[in-house]
C-alpha cells in the first residue's frame, strides 16, 4: 500500500509538472485522445480529477485520516514533490489546468492498483517526464529499461533507493503510468478495442459532469463487487433455515451477488471540514435486469425510519415507493429473470401451505409505502438484534390477517396457540400482543437480499406499523423504546446529521458508524480487521453515513454523505437509560442504598421539579413533586442515627428532609423567612451526627439551622454586603473551625458563632465561582475575581495574586493538582474554551467546544496522580472527560447534557450517570 501510494504521488505530480516545464517549441503528437478510451473496462471504479490541487491541503477530514500510514505517506510525499516545483511560477500557474484519470483495477492476487492516464502532447513532454522521474526515483536515464508491446514502447523505471518500479507508455496523445506494467499493457490494448465510450450507460452518466465538477467518481456496478475479494470476509458458514435448507454464506459472497444492482454511477465528490458528499446519477436497465430498475416510475416518499426505529439503531436500509402495485409488479419481473426464481417460489409455497394464505396478496395488501430493515446494536462483533418494519394500509385488517396465519400454523402443527401468542406490557404501560412468527427469512424472501440482515422471528403491532424482530427480547426492547419516545430521530447525532439528507427518497441507507463499528469483525477480511483495530481512533472520527437514491423518470439520483467529527469516539452505548419525562438539568447524584450496600442509587430532579430516585439498573423507585428547583447539592445524613440515610436539600422556598421512601421527615420541609440564594451546606463539627444546616437568603442573612431544622440562636452573624450565591463552607485548619462564605465584594471568614475570625487583606470583585480549599503547602482558600485573576487567601489574612490569563466575568473556575506533581492546576472554562494552566502560568492543555459551556467543570479523582476534568456541552448533548494530559478518556465524548457523576452503582463497575434535555437518564459503563 505504502509503496504504490508513493509511486502514485510521484508520477501524478511529475507528469503534470513535466508538461509545462520544458521547451514550448517541441514536436507535437498528431492526435488527442479521450482519457476514457484507455480506462480498462474491467476497472470497478475510477476518479476523474480536474487538477492536482483538487484534494485540498489542510482539509480536516484528510488530516483526520492522516494517522493511517498510507494516507499520511501519500500526503507528505505529495508535499515534498510540490516543494521541488514550487519555485517555478509557470508550473504553478499551469498545474491547475491539467486533468487526469486515476483508474483502479485488479492484478495478481486480487491487488487493487492504479493506472494514471493523462494527456501527453509532444516528444518534449515525454522527455521531460523521463528527466523528472530520473531525479525523483534517483535512477539515471541510462538505467531505464524498455520493451515493445503491441508495437508501442513501455519504459520501466526502477527505484534505486528502494523496492518497486513504475512503467509508462506514450501513445495516441496520452501517457499511461502505473506501478504495475500489466496495467499499462491493459491500457494499450484498451485503446485499440471497445472502450467506455461505447457503453451507453457510461456515456449517459458522463454527460452529467459539468465544468464545476472537481472530482468525478465513476462506479461500474457490474465490477464493483469484486472489491469484496480483498476487503470482505470470505469465510463461509453453513446456515440451516426454516425451509430445511443448508446454505453456505459469507459477506464476500453476499456482495458479489450485487453485481446486477445497477449499470453505472457518476458522483460529484466534494469535501469540507465536516463531511464528504457525493451527488450524481445512476443508470439501471430492465434489459440487464438491474435491481434498481424495480423503482422506475416511483415518486420519492418521506421516510418514517426516524419515528419507528429505536434510538440504539446501528444502521438501517429502507425501500420507499409511491405506487405499490407497480413496485411489486416490477419486483416480480426482476425475480423472474434471476437464477434463484424457482427457489424463491418454492419457499413462498411452503409459507402459503403453513400459513393458509396467498402470500403475495396478503403481504402486499398489508404494506402501505415503505419497509425498513435495521440492526439495533452490536456486541463482540455480532448483531445483538435486528428489526423488519413496514407501515400498514389498515392495522385492523393486518392484525386480523396475522392472527389468522398464526392460528392456521398452530392448527397444522398441533401447537398450543398460547405458545405462539403472548401478552407484553411495555415500559410506558402500553399492552401488546407478541406473535412468534415461523418464517424468519420473510424479509429477504419477500423484498430481496437487501433485507437479509433482518430476521422476522417475532412480531407485534405498534401504531400503524407491523414490527418484526430477530428475538423476543429485541422486540420487547424496541417496543419499550418506541413507547417511551426513545426513537432514532430523537438522538442528537441523527437530529444534526439528518440536515444532510433528502426529505424524500426511494432507497435510504443510514449508519451510525460508532454504533456499527464492531460490524467490521463480522464483515471484513483478516487484514482489514487488523487495520480497523490499529486505526480505530482515527476511523471513529467519522460518525455517520447515509446514501439515498431518488427516482426521477428513467434516472436515479444519488445523495451520499459521510460526516466527520474530529473528536475521537468509541461506541458509547448506555448500560441503561430511563425516561423521566422532562429535561434533566441537575447533575445526577449517586447516593448510598442502606438496604443493599452492594449497590447505589441515583437521585435527580427534572425541569418540571419532579425528584426521582432510580435504582442501580435504571428502575424508577419513586417520583415526588418538589416546590421548586433544587439549589446546590443533595446531602445524605443519618438524621435518626440508626444507619438509615435521608436526603437533605433546599429550594428557594424550603429546606427539605426526605427519607428513602420519598416521604418527608417529621418537621420538614422548613419554610425560609426569606428566599434562599444558595444551596444548603451541612456540617457535622464533631462527627456525632448533630448536624448544622447553613443557608444564605435574599435578606442577606446567613441562617444556621440545628439538627431538627430550628434556627440556631448561638449563630450571631448579622448581614452580608451583597447576595451570597455559592455554598457556605466549613474548613478545619490547624484545629480551628472556619465558616467561610462570600458575596461579590467580600470574603467572610467566621468562627462557629458567626464572629469574624480572619479579616483578609484582599479586596476584589469576586466571580460567581465557589471558594476552594487547597492544602498544598500553606493551607489557603482559592478564588477568582471577575477578570479571572486567581487569589490565594491565607487563614492569617494574607493573600497572593496569580495572573495567568484574561477571562470574561462569566468564566467558570476549578482547581486541583491533576497529575500529582505538587503544583496546583487552574481549570478555566470561558465561553466555548477550556484551559488548564498550572499556578506558575504553564499551559497544560486546552480545548474548544461547539457551544458555550454553562455547567461547572468538575474534577474526578481516580488516584493521587490521575484526576480528570469533566465538561458538559449542553446544547450539543455531549459530555467530555479529560485526562491530565488533555486527551479524552476512552469512550468520550458520550451523550448527555447535564453535569455528570462518576461512581459505582454496582460493585466492581464504575459508571457515568448523566441527564439529557429530552428527559432521559443515562448510565454508561466506564472502562
Short mmCIF file of N, CA and C in Angstrom, two decimals, residues 241-245 247 340-354 359 439 441 444-446 449:
data_model
loop_
_atom_site.label_atom_id
_atom_site.label_comp_id
_atom_site.label_asym_id
_atom_site.label_seq_id
_atom_site.Cartn_x
_atom_site.Cartn_y
_atom_site.Cartn_z
N UNK A 241 -31.88 -23.02 7.45
CA UNK A 241 -33.04 -22.14 7.57
C UNK A 241 -34.30 -22.93 7.88
N UNK A 242 -35.41 -22.20 8.02
CA UNK A 242 -36.67 -22.82 8.41
C UNK A 242 -37.29 -23.66 7.29
N UNK A 243 -36.70 -23.60 6.09
CA UNK A 243 -37.22 -24.37 4.96
C UNK A 243 -36.50 -25.71 4.82
N UNK A 244 -35.63 -26.03 5.78
CA UNK A 244 -34.89 -27.28 5.74
C UNK A 244 -33.69 -27.24 4.83
N UNK A 245 -33.25 -26.04 4.44
CA UNK A 245 -32.12 -25.89 3.54
C UNK A 245 -30.86 -25.58 4.32
N UNK A 247 -27.53 -23.54 3.67
CA UNK A 247 -26.94 -22.59 2.75
C UNK A 247 -25.55 -22.18 3.23
N UNK A 340 -32.36 -17.59 -9.11
CA UNK A 340 -32.99 -18.27 -7.96
C UNK A 340 -34.49 -18.06 -7.90
N UNK A 341 -35.09 -17.77 -9.06
CA UNK A 341 -36.55 -17.54 -9.08
C UNK A 341 -37.31 -18.74 -8.56
N UNK A 342 -36.97 -19.93 -9.01
CA UNK A 342 -37.74 -21.12 -8.63
C UNK A 342 -37.51 -21.48 -7.16
N UNK A 343 -36.30 -21.24 -6.65
CA UNK A 343 -36.06 -21.49 -5.22
C UNK A 343 -36.92 -20.54 -4.38
N UNK A 344 -37.03 -19.28 -4.80
CA UNK A 344 -37.88 -18.33 -4.07
C UNK A 344 -39.33 -18.77 -4.11
N UNK A 345 -39.81 -19.18 -5.29
CA UNK A 345 -41.19 -19.60 -5.42
C UNK A 345 -41.49 -20.80 -4.52
N UNK A 346 -40.53 -21.70 -4.41
CA UNK A 346 -40.74 -22.88 -3.56
C UNK A 346 -40.86 -22.47 -2.09
N UNK A 347 -40.06 -21.50 -1.66
CA UNK A 347 -40.15 -21.01 -0.28
C UNK A 347 -41.50 -20.34 -0.03
N UNK A 348 -41.95 -19.58 -0.99
CA UNK A 348 -43.24 -18.91 -0.84
C UNK A 348 -44.37 -19.93 -0.74
N UNK A 349 -44.30 -20.99 -1.54
CA UNK A 349 -45.34 -22.03 -1.48
C UNK A 349 -45.35 -22.71 -0.12
N UNK A 350 -44.16 -22.93 0.47
CA UNK A 350 -44.09 -23.55 1.79
C UNK A 350 -44.73 -22.64 2.84
N UNK A 351 -44.50 -21.34 2.71
CA UNK A 351 -45.11 -20.40 3.65
C UNK A 351 -46.62 -20.38 3.46
N UNK A 352 -47.06 -20.41 2.22
CA UNK A 352 -48.50 -20.39 1.95
C UNK A 352 -49.19 -21.61 2.53
N UNK A 353 -48.56 -22.79 2.37
CA UNK A 353 -49.17 -24.01 2.92
C UNK A 353 -49.23 -23.96 4.44
N UNK A 354 -48.16 -23.44 5.06
CA UNK A 354 -48.10 -23.43 6.52
C UNK A 354 -49.04 -22.39 7.12
N UNK A 359 -49.62 -15.73 -0.19
CA UNK A 359 -48.53 -14.95 0.39
C UNK A 359 -48.45 -13.54 -0.20
N UNK A 439 -41.45 -17.92 10.14
CA UNK A 439 -40.60 -17.80 8.95
C UNK A 439 -39.69 -16.57 9.07
N UNK A 441 -37.05 -15.82 7.62
CA UNK A 441 -36.46 -15.36 6.36
C UNK A 441 -37.40 -14.49 5.54
N UNK A 444 -36.06 -11.16 3.42
CA UNK A 444 -35.24 -11.38 2.23
C UNK A 444 -36.00 -12.11 1.14
N UNK A 445 -36.83 -13.08 1.52
CA UNK A 445 -37.61 -13.81 0.51
C UNK A 445 -38.59 -12.87 -0.19
N UNK A 446 -39.20 -12.00 0.58
CA UNK A 446 -40.23 -11.12 0.02
C UNK A 446 -39.63 -9.96 -0.76
N UNK A 449 -32.50 -9.79 -1.14
CA UNK A 449 -31.41 -9.96 -0.18
C UNK A 449 -30.92 -8.64 0.40
#
